[in-house]
Amino acid sequence: MDAAVRVRAHQPGADIALIERALNVQDAPNSEQFVCVGDEIPTEGEEGFLRGHGTQVVDGKLVATVCGLVQRVNKLIYVKTLNSRYNAEQGDVVVGRVADVAGKAWRVDLKSRQEAKLLLSAVHLPGGIQRRRNAEDELNMRAFFREGELISAEVQSVHGDGSVALHTRSAKYGKLVCGQLVEVPPNLIKRQKQHFHTIEALGVELIIGCNGLVWVAPLRPDRAAASADGGAGAGADGDADGAEPPPPPPPSRVQLEVVCRLSNAIRVLTRLYMHVYPAAVLAVYEAAADNGVALRDMLEPEFLEAVAAQEAQRRGSAMQE
Amino acid sequence: METDAKAGPGPGSAAARARGRLPTQLRTLVCERAVLDRADGSAKWSAEGSCVLAAVYGPRQARIQREDAERAVVEVVYKPRAGLQGPEHKALEAEIRGVLEGVIPLGLHPRTSIMVVLQVIQEDGSVLACALNAAAAALVDAGVPLSSMFASVSCALASEGGLLLDPDAAEEQAALARFTFALPYHFDLTTKGAAAKAEAAEGGGEAVVSSAVLGARCGGDFSPEALLEALALCRAGCGRVAAFGRLSLAKSLQALGGQ
């Protein structure tokens, strides 16, 4: 009988060595771009530049406050670190956990520097009616979201002191139940047009939150309809959504395996420090499924090497074009 | 990720140190970064016999009782190698917090807390200096903005009158006085001449240790002249620690530089 638990010695730097080997990134990067804390960032020949994150002005010179790469976008100069907490931007789709219910707002933990606030007035009332929230609504806040529940929302605004306001004013946002959450470093998530992905072929729903929390769940028929309608049908199907939607049927073993395999595919991408977006996740999923890799072997070094080799090949052919 | 410090003339003679170390010679330094998975940043700094593991959590939401509406709150936890925390460890926490508050721009992250946990793994003298260096490396690993990098080094006033840099436990025990300094530094990459430019491009450059002092911990029987001499010696030592720190950082940045 196969052992239920495998214990392996921790090898620090093994993942990095694997990435170096497979993707052949031994050559030192252009060292002029790397700065450490206190290094001066050269700005000759640039007038009227804007200074962004990770910089400060000392004695008229632009000095880095973090270690990382200097990025220049138009007139903006900032330093990008390798890993950092999520910085909210307006319009980002995020997945967060409700930490507290207080006053007229929920406090949501986005794994960012501060907890975000979801005001009662920013939530979609059942029935889609627009009305002023009264005291009864305030007392029934827990009927919407309780402490510890996962929700998907959009960033409404970011204030000067860094506090973030969320809203769920669309049928596609709301409570997330019956699925798996994978935590990914936020640097590996690219902002794209779509963050809600329904993969019909596999019967799963994938929500890639900009804050690094990725939600994988079996597709439910009512949610499929909701995401297809988007926000437009919010008012129309208000009557059907009057009460809480019926609890989803327990997922079958096949569905569970698909969800777990997709989650492991995301974890593989995280270990290899590769960007997480649907095409990449599906590519790793297919690589595992086609080669009959068992679920728990997906995080073993052999499969990681195979995926890294595949990525190296993809980059090689992309560069040749 | 090791470097041997260059030997230089010492300010005074001292009896033979263990393994023939010169009075102004640092022990071999090793720095491992990103050691812990769940912390925002972590680093393990060792100087032969002394080893400290630092973990940084933050900036993240502070507890309501501790949060400050205008600035970040720095919390330090110092855990000794064995036994429970005592009042001397609480005192060390307060000192380390003072040093870190001097170097982190707190106004950038209001209502957050930056927690630095230091666990002493091995003690063989100069543990406070080791802990401060580990905290600096962990803060860099976490991507917390710092207004300046800092390095820390200890020295001891031996009973014969000479100063010993980076003392081990036996030397500290026998010393008349012990000094630990944390000094800010930056790298001067603007060097003149083609040859010097080439060296700078490789990540060379000169470590310029500031004349300001971030933190100092001195104890024992010493005169003001001895204090100033110790400061000068530690300034030279910090320069070497800075050079090592940059080398170790450059190496770890290289690995993920291709992304």
Coordinates of C-alpha atoms in Angstrom, one line a residue:
Chain A
M1 CA 0.0 0.0 0.0
D2 CA 1.4 3.4 -1.0
A3 CA 2.5 5.5 1.9
A4 CA 0.0 8.2 2.9
V5 CA 2.7 10.7 3.9
R6 CA 5.9 11.4 2.2
V7 CA 8.7 13.1 4.0
R8 CA 11.6 14.7 2.1
A9 CA 14.5 16.8 3.3
H10 CA 14.2 20.5 2.7
Q11 CA 16.8 21.7 0.2
P12 CA 17.0 25.4 0.3
G13 CA 17.6 26.8 -3.2
A14 CA 16.5 23.7 -5.0
D15 CA 13.7 25.4 -6.8
I16 CA 15.9 28.3 -7.8
A17 CA 18.5 25.8 -9.1
L18 CA 15.8 24.1 -11.1
I19 CA 14.6 27.3 -12.7
E20 CA 18.2 28.3 -13.5
R21 CA 18.9 25.0 -15.1
A22 CA 15.8 24.7 -17.2
L23 CA 15.3 28.2 -18.3
N24 CA 19.0 28.9 -18.6
V25 CA 19.1 32.2 -16.8
Q26 CA 22.6 32.0 -15.5
D27 CA 23.8 35.0 -17.3
A28 CA 23.9 37.9 -15.0
P29 CA 21.2 40.4 -15.7
N30 CA 22.1 43.9 -16.8
S31 CA 23.4 45.1 -13.5
E32 CA 22.7 48.7 -14.2
Q33 CA 19.0 48.0 -13.8
F34 CA 19.4 46.5 -10.3
V35 CA 19.4 48.8 -7.4
C36 CA 19.8 48.2 -3.7
V37 CA 18.5 50.3 -0.9
G38 CA 20.3 53.7 -1.0
D39 CA 21.6 53.4 -4.5
E40 CA 21.2 56.4 -6.7
I41 CA 18.9 56.0 -9.7
P42 CA 20.4 57.8 -12.7
T43 CA 18.1 60.4 -14.1
E44 CA 20.3 62.3 -16.5
G45 CA 18.5 63.5 -19.6
E46 CA 15.1 63.0 -18.1
E47 CA 13.2 66.1 -17.2
G48 CA 10.0 66.3 -15.3
F49 CA 10.0 62.6 -14.3
L50 CA 7.5 61.3 -11.9
R51 CA 8.8 59.2 -9.0
G52 CA 6.9 56.1 -8.1
H53 CA 7.0 53.4 -5.5
G54 CA 10.3 52.4 -4.0
T55 CA 12.1 55.8 -4.5
Q56 CA 12.8 58.8 -2.5
V57 CA 14.5 62.1 -3.1
V58 CA 17.6 62.7 -1.0
D59 CA 19.7 65.9 -1.5
G60 CA 18.1 66.4 -4.9
K61 CA 19.1 62.9 -6.0
L62 CA 16.7 60.0 -6.7
V63 CA 17.5 57.2 -4.3
A64 CA 16.0 53.7 -4.1
T65 CA 14.3 52.6 -0.9
V66 CA 13.9 48.9 -1.9
C67 CA 16.1 46.4 -3.7
G68 CA 14.8 45.5 -7.2
L69 CA 14.6 46.4 -10.8
V70 CA 14.2 50.0 -12.0
Q71 CA 11.2 50.3 -14.3
R72 CA 10.6 53.3 -16.5
V73 CA 7.1 53.8 -18.0
N74 CA 6.8 57.0 -19.9
K75 CA 7.8 59.6 -17.3
L76 CA 7.3 57.3 -14.3
I77 CA 10.3 55.9 -12.6
Y78 CA 9.8 53.2 -9.9
V79 CA 11.5 50.2 -8.4
K80 CA 9.9 46.9 -8.7
T81 CA 10.7 44.4 -5.9
L82 CA 10.7 40.6 -6.4
N83 CA 7.9 40.0 -3.9
S84 CA 5.6 42.4 -2.2
R85 CA 2.2 42.6 -0.8
Y86 CA -0.7 43.3 -3.0
N87 CA -1.2 47.0 -3.9
A88 CA -4.8 47.7 -4.8
E89 CA -5.8 49.6 -7.9
Q90 CA -9.2 50.8 -8.8
G91 CA -11.1 48.2 -10.8
D92 CA -9.2 45.2 -9.7
V93 CA -11.1 42.0 -9.2
V94 CA -10.1 40.5 -5.8
V95 CA -10.9 37.5 -3.7
G96 CA -10.9 38.1 0.1
R97 CA -12.0 36.7 3.4
V98 CA -14.4 38.5 5.7
A99 CA -12.5 39.3 8.9
D100 CA -15.0 41.3 10.8
V101 CA -18.5 42.7 10.6
A102 CA -18.7 46.1 12.2
G103 CA -20.7 49.3 11.8
K104 CA -22.1 49.6 8.3
A105 CA -19.2 47.7 6.7
W106 CA -17.5 44.4 6.5
R107 CA -13.7 44.3 6.9
V108 CA -12.2 42.0 4.3
D109 CA -8.7 40.6 4.4
L110 CA -7.1 40.8 1.0
K111 CA -3.6 39.7 2.1
S112 CA -2.6 43.3 1.5
R113 CA -1.1 45.9 3.8
Q114 CA -4.5 46.9 5.3
E115 CA -7.9 45.3 5.4
A116 CA -10.3 46.5 2.9
K117 CA -13.8 47.8 3.7
L118 CA -16.9 46.6 2.0
L119 CA -19.7 49.1 2.8
L120 CA -23.2 47.9 3.3
S121 CA -24.2 50.5 0.7
A122 CA -21.9 48.9 -1.9
V123 CA -23.5 45.4 -1.8
H124 CA -26.1 44.1 -4.2
L125 CA -29.3 43.7 -2.3
P126 CA -31.3 40.6 -3.0
G127 CA -34.0 41.3 -5.5
G128 CA -31.8 43.9 -7.2
I129 CA -33.7 46.8 -5.7
Q130 CA -32.1 50.1 -5.2
R131 CA -33.0 51.7 -1.9
R132 CA -31.5 53.4 1.0
R133 CA -30.1 50.9 3.6
N134 CA -31.9 51.2 6.9
A135 CA -31.3 49.9 10.4
E136 CA -32.8 46.6 9.7
D137 CA -30.3 46.0 6.9
E138 CA -27.5 46.8 9.3
L139 CA -28.7 44.3 11.7
N140 CA -29.0 41.6 9.0
M141 CA -25.5 42.1 7.7
R142 CA -24.6 38.6 8.7
A143 CA -27.3 37.3 6.4
F144 CA -25.1 38.4 3.5
F145 CA -21.6 37.6 4.6
R146 CA -20.4 36.2 7.9
E147 CA -16.9 36.2 9.4
G148 CA -14.7 33.7 7.7
E149 CA -16.5 33.6 4.4
L150 CA -14.8 34.1 1.0
I151 CA -16.1 36.7 -1.3
S152 CA -15.1 38.0 -4.7
A153 CA -15.4 41.8 -5.2
E154 CA -14.1 44.7 -7.2
V155 CA -12.0 47.5 -5.8
Q156 CA -14.1 50.6 -5.9
S157 CA -11.5 53.2 -4.7
V158 CA -8.1 53.5 -3.0
H159 CA -7.6 56.4 -0.7
G160 CA -4.5 58.4 0.0
D161 CA -3.6 56.6 3.2
G162 CA -3.9 53.2 1.5
S163 CA -7.3 52.1 2.6
V164 CA -9.3 50.3 0.0
A165 CA -13.1 50.3 -0.6
L166 CA -14.7 47.3 -2.3
H167 CA -18.0 46.8 -4.0
T168 CA -20.0 43.8 -5.2
R169 CA -22.4 45.6 -7.3
S170 CA -22.8 42.9 -9.9
A171 CA -24.3 39.4 -10.0
K172 CA -20.9 37.8 -10.7
Y173 CA -19.4 39.0 -7.4
G174 CA -20.4 37.6 -4.1
K175 CA -19.9 34.7 -1.7
L176 CA -17.7 31.8 -2.9
V177 CA -18.6 28.4 -1.7
C178 CA -17.7 24.8 -2.5
G179 CA -14.3 25.2 -4.1
Q180 CA -10.6 25.5 -3.4
L181 CA -8.5 28.6 -2.7
V182 CA -4.9 28.8 -3.8
E183 CA -2.6 31.6 -2.6
V184 CA -0.2 32.9 -5.1
P185 CA 2.3 35.7 -4.8
P186 CA 0.5 38.8 -6.2
N187 CA 3.5 39.5 -8.5
L188 CA 2.6 36.5 -10.5
I189 CA -0.8 37.7 -11.4
K190 CA -1.1 39.9 -14.5
R191 CA -3.9 42.4 -14.8
Q192 CA -6.1 41.3 -17.7
K193 CA -9.5 42.1 -19.1
Q194 CA -11.2 39.0 -17.7
H195 CA -10.6 37.6 -14.3
F196 CA -13.6 35.2 -14.2
H197 CA -13.0 32.2 -16.4
T198 CA -15.4 29.4 -16.9
I199 CA -13.8 26.3 -18.5
E200 CA -16.8 24.5 -19.9
A201 CA -14.8 21.5 -21.1
L202 CA -13.6 20.7 -17.6
G203 CA -16.7 22.0 -15.8
V204 CA -14.8 24.4 -13.5
E205 CA -14.9 28.0 -12.7
L206 CA -11.6 29.9 -12.2
I207 CA -11.4 33.3 -10.5
I208 CA -8.0 34.9 -10.6
G209 CA -8.0 37.6 -8.0
C210 CA -5.4 40.4 -8.5
N211 CA -4.4 40.1 -4.9
G212 CA -3.0 36.6 -5.5
L213 CA -5.9 34.6 -4.2
V214 CA -7.1 32.2 -6.9
W215 CA -10.5 30.4 -6.6
V216 CA -11.1 27.1 -8.3
A217 CA -14.6 25.6 -8.1
P218 CA -16.8 23.1 -9.9
L219 CA -19.1 24.9 -12.2
R220 CA -22.6 25.4 -10.9
P221 CA -25.4 25.9 -13.4
D222 CA -26.8 29.0 -11.6
R223 CA -23.4 30.7 -11.4
A224 CA -22.7 29.8 -15.0
A225 CA -25.8 31.7 -15.9
A226 CA -24.9 34.6 -13.6
S227 CA -21.5 35.0 -15.1
A228 CA -22.8 34.8 -18.6
D229 CA -25.3 37.5 -17.9
G230 CA -22.8 39.6 -16.1
G231 CA -24.2 42.7 -14.6
A232 CA -26.9 43.3 -17.2
G233 CA -29.3 40.7 -15.9
A234 CA -29.0 41.8 -12.3
G235 CA -32.3 43.5 -12.3
A236 CA -34.1 41.1 -14.6
D237 CA -33.5 37.9 -12.7
G238 CA -34.1 39.7 -9.4
D239 CA -37.2 37.7 -8.7
A240 CA -35.6 34.3 -9.3
D241 CA -32.8 35.4 -6.9
G242 CA -35.1 36.6 -4.2
A243 CA -34.1 34.1 -1.6
E244 CA -30.7 32.5 -1.1
P245 CA -29.8 30.3 -4.1
P246 CA -30.3 26.6 -3.2
P247 CA -27.1 25.0 -1.8
P248 CA -25.1 23.4 -4.6
P249 CA -25.2 19.6 -5.0
P250 CA -22.1 17.9 -3.5
P251 CA -19.5 17.6 -6.2
S252 CA -18.7 14.2 -7.7
R253 CA -15.3 12.6 -7.3
V254 CA -14.5 13.3 -10.9
Q255 CA -15.2 17.0 -10.4
L256 CA -13.2 17.1 -7.2
E257 CA -10.2 15.5 -9.0
V258 CA -10.4 18.1 -11.8
V259 CA -10.5 20.9 -9.2
C260 CA -7.6 19.5 -7.3
R261 CA -5.5 19.0 -10.4
L262 CA -6.1 22.5 -11.5
S263 CA -5.2 23.8 -8.1
N264 CA -2.0 21.8 -8.2
A265 CA -1.3 23.2 -11.6
I266 CA -1.4 26.6 -10.1
R267 CA 0.9 25.6 -7.3
V268 CA 3.4 24.2 -9.8
L269 CA 3.4 27.6 -11.6
T270 CA 3.9 29.3 -8.3
R271 CA 6.9 27.0 -7.4
L272 CA 8.5 27.8 -10.8
Y273 CA 7.8 31.5 -10.4
M274 CA 5.8 31.7 -13.6
H275 CA 2.9 34.0 -14.3
V276 CA -0.5 32.6 -13.5
Y277 CA -3.1 33.0 -16.2
P278 CA -5.6 30.5 -17.7
A279 CA -3.6 29.4 -20.7
A280 CA -0.6 28.6 -18.6
V281 CA -2.7 26.8 -16.0
L282 CA -4.4 24.7 -18.6
A283 CA -1.1 23.9 -20.3
V284 CA 0.2 22.5 -17.0
Y285 CA -3.1 20.7 -16.4
E286 CA -2.9 19.1 -19.8
A287 CA 0.7 18.1 -19.3
A288 CA -0.2 16.4 -16.1
A289 CA -3.4 14.7 -17.4
D290 CA -1.8 13.5 -20.7
N291 CA 1.2 12.0 -19.0
G292 CA -1.0 10.4 -16.3
V293 CA 0.8 12.1 -13.5
A294 CA -0.9 11.3 -10.2
L295 CA -2.3 14.2 -8.3
R296 CA 0.2 14.1 -5.5
D297 CA 3.2 13.7 -7.9
M298 CA 2.5 17.0 -9.5
L299 CA 4.5 18.8 -6.9
E300 CA 7.5 16.4 -7.1
P301 CA 10.7 17.6 -8.7
E302 CA 10.3 15.4 -11.7
F303 CA 7.1 17.0 -12.9
L304 CA 8.5 20.5 -12.0
E305 CA 11.5 19.7 -14.3
A306 CA 9.2 18.6 -17.1
V307 CA 7.1 21.7 -16.9
A308 CA 10.1 24.0 -16.7
A309 CA 11.5 22.2 -19.8
Q310 CA 8.2 22.7 -21.6
E311 CA 8.3 26.4 -20.7
A312 CA 11.9 26.7 -21.9
Q313 CA 10.9 25.2 -25.2
R314 CA 7.9 27.5 -25.5
R315 CA 10.1 30.5 -24.9
G316 CA 12.7 29.3 -27.3
S317 CA 10.2 28.9 -30.1
A318 CA 8.5 32.2 -29.2
M319 CA 11.9 34.0 -29.5
Q320 CA 12.6 32.4 -32.9
E321 CA 9.4 33.8 -34.4
Chain B
M1 CA 28.0 33.3 -0.1
E2 CA 30.9 33.9 2.1
T3 CA 33.6 36.5 2.2
D4 CA 36.8 36.8 4.1
A5 CA 37.4 40.2 5.6
K6 CA 40.7 41.8 4.7
A7 CA 43.1 42.1 7.6
G8 CA 44.2 45.5 8.5
P9 CA 46.4 47.2 11.1
G10 CA 44.7 47.2 14.5
P11 CA 44.5 50.2 16.8
G12 CA 46.2 48.3 19.7
S13 CA 47.8 44.9 20.2
A14 CA 45.8 42.1 21.8
A15 CA 46.6 38.7 22.9
A16 CA 46.3 35.9 20.3
R17 CA 42.7 35.3 19.4
A18 CA 41.2 32.0 18.7
R19 CA 42.4 30.4 15.5
G20 CA 44.9 33.2 14.9
R21 CA 42.3 35.9 14.1
L22 CA 43.6 39.4 13.9
P23 CA 42.2 42.1 16.2
T24 CA 40.4 43.8 13.3
Q25 CA 39.3 40.7 11.5
L26 CA 35.7 39.7 11.2
R27 CA 34.5 36.2 11.4
T28 CA 33.3 34.4 8.2
L29 CA 29.8 35.7 7.3
V30 CA 27.0 33.7 5.7
C31 CA 23.6 35.0 4.8
E32 CA 20.7 33.0 3.5
R33 CA 17.7 34.8 2.2
A34 CA 14.0 33.8 1.8
V35 CA 14.5 30.9 4.3
L36 CA 10.9 30.9 5.5
D37 CA 7.9 30.3 3.3
R38 CA 5.1 32.0 5.2
A39 CA 6.9 35.2 6.2
D40 CA 6.9 38.2 3.9
G41 CA 10.7 38.2 4.2
S42 CA 13.3 36.2 6.1
A43 CA 17.0 35.8 6.4
K44 CA 19.5 33.8 8.4
W45 CA 22.7 35.6 9.3
S46 CA 25.6 33.7 10.8
A47 CA 29.1 34.8 11.8
E48 CA 30.8 31.5 12.5
G49 CA 29.5 30.8 16.0
S50 CA 26.6 33.1 16.2
C51 CA 23.5 32.6 14.1
V52 CA 20.2 34.5 14.1
L53 CA 17.1 33.8 12.0
A54 CA 14.9 36.9 11.3
A55 CA 11.4 36.9 9.9
V56 CA 9.5 40.0 8.8
Y57 CA 5.7 40.1 8.7
G58 CA 4.3 43.2 7.1
P59 CA 3.4 45.8 6.4
R60 CA 0.0 44.3 7.3
Q61 CA -3.1 45.3 9.2
A62 CA -2.2 46.2 12.7
R63 CA -4.3 45.1 15.7
I64 CA -6.9 47.7 16.7
Q65 CA -5.2 48.4 20.1
R66 CA -1.8 49.0 18.4
E67 CA -2.7 50.7 15.2
D68 CA -1.6 54.3 14.6
A69 CA -3.6 56.3 12.1
E70 CA -0.6 58.2 10.8
R71 CA 2.3 55.7 10.8
A72 CA 3.3 52.1 10.8
V73 CA 4.0 50.4 14.1
V74 CA 7.2 48.4 14.4
E75 CA 7.0 45.3 16.7
V76 CA 10.1 43.3 17.5
V77 CA 10.1 39.9 19.1
Y78 CA 13.5 38.7 20.3
K79 CA 13.6 35.0 21.2
P80 CA 16.7 33.7 23.0
R81 CA 18.3 30.4 22.0
A82 CA 17.0 28.6 25.1
G83 CA 14.6 29.4 27.9
L84 CA 11.9 32.1 28.1
Q85 CA 12.2 35.7 27.4
G86 CA 13.6 37.7 30.2
P87 CA 13.8 41.5 30.9
E88 CA 17.2 41.7 29.2
H89 CA 15.6 40.4 26.0
K90 CA 12.8 42.9 26.3
A91 CA 15.4 45.6 26.6
L92 CA 17.1 44.3 23.4
E93 CA 13.7 44.3 21.7
A94 CA 13.3 48.0 22.5
E95 CA 16.7 48.8 21.2
I96 CA 16.3 46.9 18.0
R97 CA 12.9 48.6 17.5
G98 CA 14.6 52.0 18.0
V99 CA 17.2 51.2 15.3
L100 CA 14.5 49.9 12.8
E101 CA 12.2 52.9 13.4
G102 CA 15.2 55.1 12.5
V103 CA 15.5 53.5 9.1
I104 CA 11.9 52.6 8.0
P105 CA 9.8 55.5 6.7
L106 CA 6.9 54.9 8.9
G107 CA 4.6 57.5 7.4
L108 CA 4.3 55.6 4.2
H109 CA 2.1 52.9 5.7
P110 CA -0.4 54.2 8.2
R111 CA -2.4 51.7 10.2
T112 CA -0.1 48.9 9.5
S113 CA 2.3 46.9 11.6
I114 CA 5.7 45.6 10.7
M115 CA 6.6 42.7 12.9
V116 CA 10.2 41.5 13.1
V117 CA 10.8 38.2 14.8
L118 CA 14.4 37.3 15.7
Q119 CA 15.2 33.8 16.8
V120 CA 18.7 33.2 18.1
I121 CA 19.9 29.9 16.8
Q122 CA 23.5 29.9 18.1
E123 CA 25.2 32.2 20.4
D124 CA 28.9 32.9 20.3
G125 CA 29.4 36.6 20.9
S126 CA 28.2 39.6 19.0
V127 CA 24.6 38.3 19.0
L128 CA 23.0 41.7 18.9
A129 CA 25.0 42.7 15.9
C130 CA 24.1 39.4 14.2
A131 CA 20.4 40.0 15.0
L132 CA 20.5 43.5 13.5
N133 CA 22.2 42.4 10.4
A134 CA 19.6 39.5 10.0
A135 CA 16.8 42.0 10.5
A136 CA 18.2 44.3 7.8
A137 CA 18.5 41.4 5.3
A138 CA 15.0 40.2 6.2
L139 CA 13.5 43.7 5.6
V140 CA 15.2 43.8 2.2
D141 CA 13.8 40.4 1.4
A142 CA 10.3 41.5 2.4
G143 CA 10.5 44.5 0.1
V144 CA 9.8 46.9 3.0
P145 CA 11.0 50.4 1.9
L146 CA 14.0 51.6 3.9
S147 CA 15.5 55.1 3.8
S148 CA 18.9 53.6 4.1
M149 CA 20.6 50.2 4.6
F150 CA 22.4 49.6 7.8
A151 CA 25.0 47.2 9.1
S152 CA 26.0 46.3 12.7
V153 CA 29.2 45.2 14.3
S154 CA 30.4 44.7 17.8
C155 CA 33.7 45.2 19.4
A156 CA 35.2 44.6 22.8
L157 CA 37.8 46.4 24.9
A158 CA 40.2 43.7 26.1
S159 CA 41.7 43.8 29.5
E160 CA 45.1 44.5 28.0
G161 CA 43.7 47.6 26.4
G162 CA 43.3 46.7 22.8
L163 CA 40.1 46.6 20.8
L164 CA 38.8 43.4 19.3
L165 CA 36.4 43.5 16.5
D166 CA 33.6 40.9 16.3
P167 CA 34.4 39.2 19.7
D168 CA 33.2 35.7 20.4
A169 CA 31.6 34.7 23.7
A170 CA 34.9 34.1 25.6
E171 CA 36.3 37.4 24.5
E172 CA 33.1 39.2 25.5
Q173 CA 33.1 37.6 28.9
A174 CA 36.7 38.6 29.6
A175 CA 36.4 42.1 28.2
L176 CA 36.4 45.3 30.2
A177 CA 33.7 46.8 27.9
R178 CA 31.5 45.8 25.0
F179 CA 30.3 48.0 22.2
T180 CA 27.7 47.4 19.5
F181 CA 27.0 49.9 16.8
A182 CA 24.4 50.0 14.0
L183 CA 25.6 52.4 11.2
P184 CA 23.7 53.4 8.0
Y185 CA 25.6 53.0 4.8
H186 CA 25.1 53.5 1.1
F187 CA 27.1 52.6 -2.0
D188 CA 28.8 55.2 -4.1
L189 CA 28.3 54.0 -7.6
T190 CA 29.4 57.2 -9.3
T191 CA 33.1 56.5 -9.7
K192 CA 35.3 58.4 -12.1
G193 CA 37.4 56.7 -14.8
A194 CA 36.7 53.9 -17.2
A195 CA 38.4 51.2 -15.1
A196 CA 36.6 52.2 -12.0
K197 CA 33.3 52.4 -13.9
A198 CA 33.7 48.8 -15.1
E199 CA 34.3 47.6 -11.6
A200 CA 31.2 49.5 -10.5
A201 CA 29.1 47.9 -13.2
E202 CA 29.9 44.5 -11.8
G203 CA 28.4 45.6 -8.5
G204 CA 31.6 46.9 -7.0
G205 CA 31.5 50.4 -5.8
E206 CA 32.6 51.8 -2.5
A207 CA 30.6 51.3 0.7
V208 CA 30.3 54.6 2.3
V209 CA 29.4 54.3 6.0
S210 CA 27.7 57.3 7.3
S211 CA 29.0 59.4 10.1
A212 CA 25.6 59.2 11.8
V213 CA 24.9 56.4 14.2
L214 CA 21.6 54.6 14.2
G215 CA 22.0 52.8 17.4
A216 CA 24.7 52.1 20.0
R217 CA 24.8 49.7 22.9
C218 CA 27.8 50.1 25.2
G219 CA 28.4 48.5 28.6
G220 CA 31.4 48.2 30.9
D221 CA 34.3 50.3 32.1
F222 CA 35.6 52.5 29.3
S223 CA 36.7 56.1 28.7
P224 CA 35.3 58.5 26.1
E225 CA 38.4 58.0 24.0
A226 CA 37.9 54.3 24.0
L227 CA 34.3 54.8 22.9
L228 CA 35.4 57.0 19.9
E229 CA 38.1 54.5 19.0
A230 CA 35.6 51.7 19.1
L231 CA 33.2 53.7 16.9
A232 CA 36.0 54.2 14.3
L233 CA 36.9 50.5 14.4
C234 CA 33.3 49.5 14.0
R235 CA 32.8 51.9 11.1
A236 CA 35.6 50.1 9.3
G237 CA 34.0 46.8 10.2
C238 CA 30.6 48.0 8.9
G239 CA 32.1 48.8 5.6
R240 CA 33.2 45.2 5.2
V241 CA 29.8 43.9 6.4
A242 CA 28.2 46.2 3.8
A243 CA 30.4 44.9 1.0
F244 CA 29.5 41.3 2.0
G245 CA 25.8 42.2 2.2
R246 CA 25.8 43.6 -1.3
L247 CA 27.6 40.6 -2.7
S248 CA 25.1 38.2 -1.1
L249 CA 22.1 40.2 -2.3
A250 CA 23.5 40.5 -5.9
K251 CA 23.8 36.7 -6.0
S252 CA 20.2 36.1 -4.8
L253 CA 18.8 38.7 -7.2
Q254 CA 20.6 37.0 -10.1
A255 CA 18.7 33.8 -9.7
L256 CA 15.3 35.3 -10.2
G257 CA 16.6 38.1 -12.4
G258 CA 15.5 36.4 -15.6
Q259 CA 11.8 36.9 -14.9

